[in-house]
Amino acid sequence: MSAAATGSRHRRGSSRTRWPTSCQAQRAAHELDIDEIRARFPALERRVGGRTVAYFDGPGGSQAPRAVIDAVAGYLERSNANAGGAFASSRETDELLAAAHGAAADLVGAKPGEIAFGANMTTLNFLLSHAVARTCAPGDEIVVTQLDHDANVSPWFRAAEDRDLVVRVAPIRAGDGTLDHDALEALIGERTRVVAFTLASNALGNVPDARRLAAAAHRVGALAWADGVHLAPHRRIDRDALGLDVVLCSPYKFFGPHLGLAAIRSELAERLPADRVRAASSEPPGHRFEAGTLNHEALAGTVAAIDYLAGLASGGGGGTDADEGAEPDTHGSRRRARLDSAYEAIRVHEESLAGRFLEQIPAISGLRLHGLADPGAVAERTPTFLIEIEGHPPREVAAALGRRGMFAWDGDFYAPAPLRLLGLGPEGGVRIGFLHYNAAAEVDALLEALAEIAAGRDAELAVAG
């Protein structure tokens, strides 16, 4: 069987979301210096079986640059304390908390007081969906999608059970796995209170039209509730420009520590009931959903990760305002502009990798790609690919890649609905993901390895380390 794809090969119209930047004039005029970038990631030096590891597991979690590792360790070495004290390490923690909320706000286009940190996105979404459900009446409706990671589906079904709500599920197209926007809009009615959707599929890489979905929600007064976890390392997220009420993401997907964050519009955060101790402050509004002491060292790493991303505006991830001797950026405008430029450079590099991959996989006999397959439509997806190889179970393929020092995930990736609807079995598929630290040579080596596996030429390679 020759390589096949369940995705369509036509380009879509211009009605799709154009991912916003606050300063289009600052579109990157530079290319990323991949060698310099890779030198900042200690994990990229790891060797397995005598081979340098190639990380294609980014959709499940990214590697961290040295600056993030040092920030986590540095906080624990020098500033480890609780907040609100009259001594140096506590004051430093206060400063860190302010810096973390400010950096996260810059990343997702919100205000610092609208940011809530938590253990992870899933925990935060259960907390916030529970709060929303407490404001709903029996029979009110929630719209979710088949495209989403279950962390933006299960919380709403649980909330519906608790409050006697109705959950309506928007379908994906069986051909290419893209969200059926028309079908979703048809599910929205007068009793819809929340429309929950992903900004990008963690299984297929497909990118829905977020602006269109948010506008549809707002036409009936419903909340536009977005899972930005998968999109965050690939594209600039601007909550306000997209018209979202809530967006959630996870720093460990954008080169930071394991943590979750949510950006909640102030007027919504102020009126939602929050479970917190009586002595806790209710200001600023986003902090109402931060129960107890936060993971301060992870916050330090998150600031470093966002500053690393902003540094990509200079090509190599090394520049910050402080490094350049600039005046303090108290309102975040400088960092936001640098993030605009950095994400444009990331987009250009990642689309090049995606096009390289999509152009060559049709030559691999027995390999099937699920999702958008057109190399000319890379702007409509992230560089995340769901594949299967005829006659080879997903775990076998992932293990064969692992023996070659290529790390990739197999399974359903907590997104069972799209995989089931695309005809994959209970073992799921193999997910290949590229991030901006991946090099073109790694993509070529991956394609060669997949061809060998598909042809049954998989040698039993010794594993070291």
Tab-separated table of C-alpha atoms in Angstrom, residues 154-392:
chain	number	residue	atom	x	y	z
A	154	SER	CA	-14.221	15.618	30.804
A	155	PRO	CA	-14.436	18.650	33.135
A	156	TRP	CA	-17.591	19.769	31.331
A	157	PHE	CA	-19.222	16.345	31.443
A	158	ARG	CA	-18.436	16.187	35.156
A	159	ALA	CA	-19.886	19.661	35.691
A	160	ALA	CA	-22.979	18.630	33.754
A	161	GLU	CA	-23.473	15.605	36.002
A	162	ASP	CA	-23.198	17.752	39.106
A	163	ARG	CA	-25.545	20.521	37.929
A	164	ASP	CA	-27.925	18.711	35.542
A	165	LEU	CA	-26.566	20.482	32.470
A	166	VAL	CA	-26.615	19.337	28.837
A	167	VAL	CA	-23.370	18.742	26.929
A	168	ARG	CA	-23.474	18.928	23.138
A	169	VAL	CA	-20.509	17.605	21.140
A	170	ALA	CA	-19.415	19.208	17.866
A	171	PRO	CA	-18.078	16.714	15.310
A	172	ILE	CA	-14.923	16.564	13.255
A	173	ARG	CA	-14.873	15.700	9.570
A	174	ALA	CA	-14.132	12.037	8.980
A	175	GLY	CA	-11.909	12.815	6.004
A	176	ASP	CA	-9.238	15.085	7.441
A	177	GLY	CA	-10.089	15.354	11.131
A	178	THR	CA	-10.795	19.077	10.954
A	179	LEU	CA	-13.468	20.595	13.144
A	180	ASP	CA	-16.841	21.082	11.464
A	181	HIS	CA	-17.407	24.738	12.318
A	182	ASP	CA	-20.871	24.853	10.757
A	183	ALA	CA	-22.002	21.859	12.800
A	184	LEU	CA	-20.634	23.431	15.964
A	185	GLU	CA	-22.454	26.692	15.335
A	186	ALA	CA	-25.683	24.757	14.770
A	187	LEU	CA	-25.385	23.340	18.301
A	188	ILE	CA	-25.266	26.784	19.907
A	189	GLY	CA	-28.596	28.019	21.213
A	190	GLU	CA	-30.218	30.347	23.697
A	191	ARG	CA	-29.309	28.095	26.632
A	192	THR	CA	-25.648	27.688	25.673
A	193	ARG	CA	-23.448	28.979	28.465
A	194	VAL	CA	-19.974	27.819	27.363
A	195	VAL	CA	-18.395	26.898	24.033
A	196	ALA	CA	-15.193	24.983	24.826
A	197	PHE	CA	-12.716	24.257	22.047
A	198	THR	CA	-9.034	23.762	21.380
A	199	LEU	CA	-6.790	26.244	19.616
A	200	ALA	CA	-4.931	23.305	18.028
A	201	SER	CA	-5.375	19.544	18.125
A	202	ASN	CA	-2.724	17.801	20.209
A	203	ALA	CA	-3.258	14.614	18.181
A	204	LEU	CA	-3.550	15.898	14.605
A	205	GLY	CA	-2.137	19.421	14.676
A	206	ASN	CA	-5.269	20.903	13.063
A	207	VAL	CA	-5.919	24.562	13.945
A	208	PRO	CA	-9.606	25.601	14.185
A	209	ASP	CA	-10.840	29.109	13.482
A	210	ALA	CA	-10.810	30.446	17.034
A	211	ARG	CA	-12.147	33.900	16.178
A	212	ARG	CA	-15.150	32.428	14.422
A	213	LEU	CA	-15.933	30.089	17.314
A	214	ALA	CA	-15.562	32.852	19.901
A	215	ALA	CA	-17.857	35.140	17.924
A	216	ALA	CA	-20.456	32.382	17.650
A	217	ALA	CA	-20.367	31.884	21.416
A	218	HIS	CA	-20.702	35.580	22.125
A	219	ARG	CA	-23.725	35.979	19.849
A	220	VAL	CA	-25.785	34.124	22.464
A	221	GLY	CA	-23.899	35.493	25.479
A	222	ALA	CA	-21.910	32.285	26.044
A	223	LEU	CA	-18.300	32.071	27.153
A	224	ALA	CA	-15.549	31.288	24.635
A	225	TRP	CA	-13.291	28.835	26.481
A	226	ALA	CA	-10.065	27.748	24.786
A	227	ASP	CA	-7.436	25.105	25.431
A	228	GLY	CA	-4.210	26.679	24.202
A	229	VAL	CA	-1.855	23.989	25.498
A	230	HIS	CA	-0.848	22.536	22.158
A	231	LEU	CA	-0.687	25.828	20.273
A	232	ALA	CA	1.456	27.750	22.772
A	233	PRO	CA	4.916	26.592	21.597
A	234	HIS	CA	4.012	27.125	17.937
A	235	ARG	CA	1.912	30.280	17.511
A	236	ARG	CA	1.341	33.561	19.269
A	237	ILE	CA	-1.791	33.474	21.425
A	238	ASP	CA	-3.592	36.764	22.023
A	239	ARG	CA	-6.649	36.135	24.162
A	240	ASP	CA	-8.251	39.501	23.625
A	241	ALA	CA	-7.593	39.671	19.885
A	242	LEU	CA	-9.159	36.235	19.466
A	243	GLY	CA	-12.162	37.227	21.576
A	244	LEU	CA	-11.657	34.525	24.199
A	245	ASP	CA	-12.975	34.705	27.741
A	246	VAL	CA	-10.662	32.024	29.115
A	247	VAL	CA	-7.524	30.459	27.674
A	248	LEU	CA	-5.479	27.791	29.427
A	249	CYS	CA	-2.007	26.478	28.684
A	250	SER	CA	0.916	24.621	30.244
A	251	PRO	CA	4.479	25.976	30.534
A	252	TYR	CA	6.003	22.522	30.130
A	253	LYS	CA	4.748	22.554	26.548
A	254	PHE	CA	6.549	25.857	25.827
A	255	PHE	CA	9.965	24.994	27.290
A	256	GLY	CA	9.157	25.635	30.945
A	257	PRO	CA	8.434	23.538	34.049
A	258	HIS	CA	5.410	21.359	34.761
A	259	LEU	CA	2.702	23.857	35.660
A	260	GLY	CA	-0.630	25.141	34.382
A	261	LEU	CA	-1.942	28.652	33.826
A	262	ALA	CA	-5.231	30.256	32.908
A	263	ALA	CA	-6.020	33.756	31.685
A	264	ILE	CA	-9.551	34.663	32.812
A	265	ARG	CA	-11.243	37.924	31.886
A	266	SER	CA	-11.444	40.110	34.983
A	267	GLU	CA	-15.194	40.574	34.877
A	268	LEU	CA	-15.661	36.803	34.691
A	269	ALA	CA	-13.104	35.996	37.386
A	270	GLU	CA	-14.732	38.513	39.725
A	271	ARG	CA	-18.172	36.929	39.531
A	272	LEU	CA	-17.288	33.234	39.511
A	273	PRO	CA	-17.428	31.482	42.897
A	274	ALA	CA	-13.959	30.398	44.016
A	275	ASP	CA	-13.020	27.773	46.591
A	276	ARG	CA	-10.408	29.371	48.819
A	277	VAL	CA	-9.582	29.822	52.478
A	278	ARG	CA	-11.348	32.679	54.259
A	279	ALA	CA	-8.181	34.668	54.868
A	280	ALA	CA	-7.155	34.656	51.204
A	281	SER	CA	-7.367	37.925	49.298
A	282	SER	CA	-9.911	38.214	46.492
A	283	GLU	CA	-7.726	40.640	44.569
A	284	PRO	CA	-6.608	40.637	41.854
A	285	PRO	CA	-9.442	38.567	40.399
A	286	GLY	CA	-7.381	35.861	38.711
A	287	HIS	CA	-5.598	35.051	41.953
A	288	ARG	CA	-8.888	33.944	43.506
A	289	PHE	CA	-8.347	30.591	41.793
A	290	GLU	CA	-4.845	30.058	43.151
A	291	ALA	CA	-5.526	27.950	46.222
A	292	GLY	CA	-2.667	27.751	48.690
A	293	THR	CA	1.051	28.262	48.112
A	294	LEU	CA	2.097	28.125	44.481
A	295	ASN	CA	5.043	26.205	43.052
A	296	HIS	CA	7.443	29.125	43.259
A	297	GLU	CA	10.413	27.397	41.650
A	298	ALA	CA	8.226	26.421	38.682
A	299	LEU	CA	7.102	30.043	38.403
A	300	ALA	CA	10.753	31.085	38.231
A	301	GLY	CA	11.238	28.621	35.404
A	302	THR	CA	8.125	29.902	33.654
A	303	VAL	CA	9.430	33.470	33.639
A	304	ALA	CA	12.710	32.192	32.215
A	305	ALA	CA	10.878	30.194	29.533
A	306	ILE	CA	8.863	33.202	28.390
A	307	ASP	CA	11.965	35.386	28.379
A	308	TYR	CA	13.737	32.682	26.366
A	309	LEU	CA	10.932	32.778	23.802
A	310	ALA	CA	11.073	36.573	23.652
A	311	GLY	CA	14.820	36.283	23.095
A	312	LEU	CA	14.188	34.404	19.872
A	313	ALA	CA	13.334	37.799	18.392
A	314	SER	CA	17.098	38.191	18.008
A	315	GLY	CA	17.424	34.785	16.357
A	316	GLY	CA	19.002	32.642	19.040
A	317	GLY	CA	16.989	32.874	22.227
A	318	GLY	CA	19.630	34.782	24.118
A	319	GLY	CA	18.497	38.370	24.196
A	320	THR	CA	16.395	40.007	26.889
A	321	ASP	CA	15.686	43.620	27.668
A	322	ALA	CA	17.996	43.424	30.659
A	323	ASP	CA	20.806	42.045	28.486
A	324	GLU	CA	20.433	44.977	26.136
A	325	GLY	CA	20.554	47.548	28.896
A	326	ALA	CA	17.046	48.754	28.180
A	327	GLU	CA	14.821	50.540	30.639
A	328	PRO	CA	12.515	48.268	32.682
A	329	ASP	CA	9.459	47.258	30.679
A	330	THR	CA	6.856	47.840	33.379
A	331	HIS	CA	3.838	47.302	31.138
A	332	GLY	CA	5.162	44.379	29.118
A	333	SER	CA	4.887	46.150	25.747
A	334	ARG	CA	8.517	45.496	24.831
A	335	ARG	CA	8.354	41.817	25.720
A	336	ARG	CA	5.047	41.445	23.868
A	337	ALA	CA	6.557	42.976	20.742
A	338	ARG	CA	9.552	40.655	21.012
A	339	LEU	CA	7.237	37.678	21.416
A	340	ASP	CA	5.400	38.767	18.258
A	341	SER	CA	8.657	38.733	16.318
A	342	ALA	CA	9.886	35.520	17.932
A	343	TYR	CA	6.739	33.580	17.144
A	344	GLU	CA	6.870	34.719	13.545
A	345	ALA	CA	10.389	33.283	13.306
A	346	ILE	CA	9.206	30.063	14.968
A	347	ARG	CA	6.333	29.813	12.493
A	348	VAL	CA	8.614	30.178	9.489
A	349	HIS	CA	11.052	27.526	10.722
A	350	GLU	CA	8.394	25.047	11.798
A	351	GLU	CA	6.444	25.390	8.558
A	352	SER	CA	9.650	24.602	6.693
A	353	LEU	CA	10.079	21.409	8.729
A	354	ALA	CA	6.421	20.467	8.272
A	355	GLY	CA	6.563	20.998	4.520
A	356	ARG	CA	9.725	18.909	4.307
A	357	PHE	CA	8.015	16.061	6.147
A	358	LEU	CA	4.740	16.215	4.222
A	359	GLU	CA	6.439	16.364	0.833
A	360	GLN	CA	8.420	13.175	1.428
A	361	ILE	CA	6.105	10.821	3.313
A	362	PRO	CA	4.069	9.818	0.220
A	363	ALA	CA	7.150	7.899	-0.924
A	364	ILE	CA	7.018	5.611	2.130
A	365	SER	CA	5.010	2.535	1.236
A	366	GLY	CA	2.661	1.401	3.983
A	367	LEU	CA	2.683	4.664	5.947
A	368	ARG	CA	-0.603	6.466	6.481
A	369	LEU	CA	-0.955	10.039	7.681
A	370	HIS	CA	-4.171	11.121	9.377
A	371	GLY	CA	-5.158	14.765	9.125
A	372	LEU	CA	-4.242	17.607	6.806
A	373	ALA	CA	-1.720	16.261	4.298
A	374	ASP	CA	-1.193	19.145	1.861
A	375	PRO	CA	2.388	20.530	2.082
A	376	GLY	CA	0.958	23.806	0.827
A	377	ALA	CA	-1.393	24.103	3.803
A	378	VAL	CA	1.146	24.013	6.620
A	379	ALA	CA	-0.172	27.343	7.922
A	380	GLU	CA	-3.403	25.567	8.864
A	381	ARG	CA	-1.737	23.159	11.257
A	382	THR	CA	1.051	22.785	13.770
A	383	PRO	CA	3.957	20.448	12.895
A	384	THR	CA	2.284	17.542	14.708
A	385	PHE	CA	1.500	14.418	12.707
A	386	LEU	CA	-0.505	11.283	13.471
A	387	ILE	CA	0.718	8.271	11.518
A	388	GLU	CA	0.367	4.522	11.374
A	389	ILE	CA	2.417	1.927	9.495
A	390	GLU	CA	0.667	-1.068	8.012
A	391	GLY	CA	1.485	-4.272	9.873
A	392	HIS	CA	3.286	-2.526	12.727
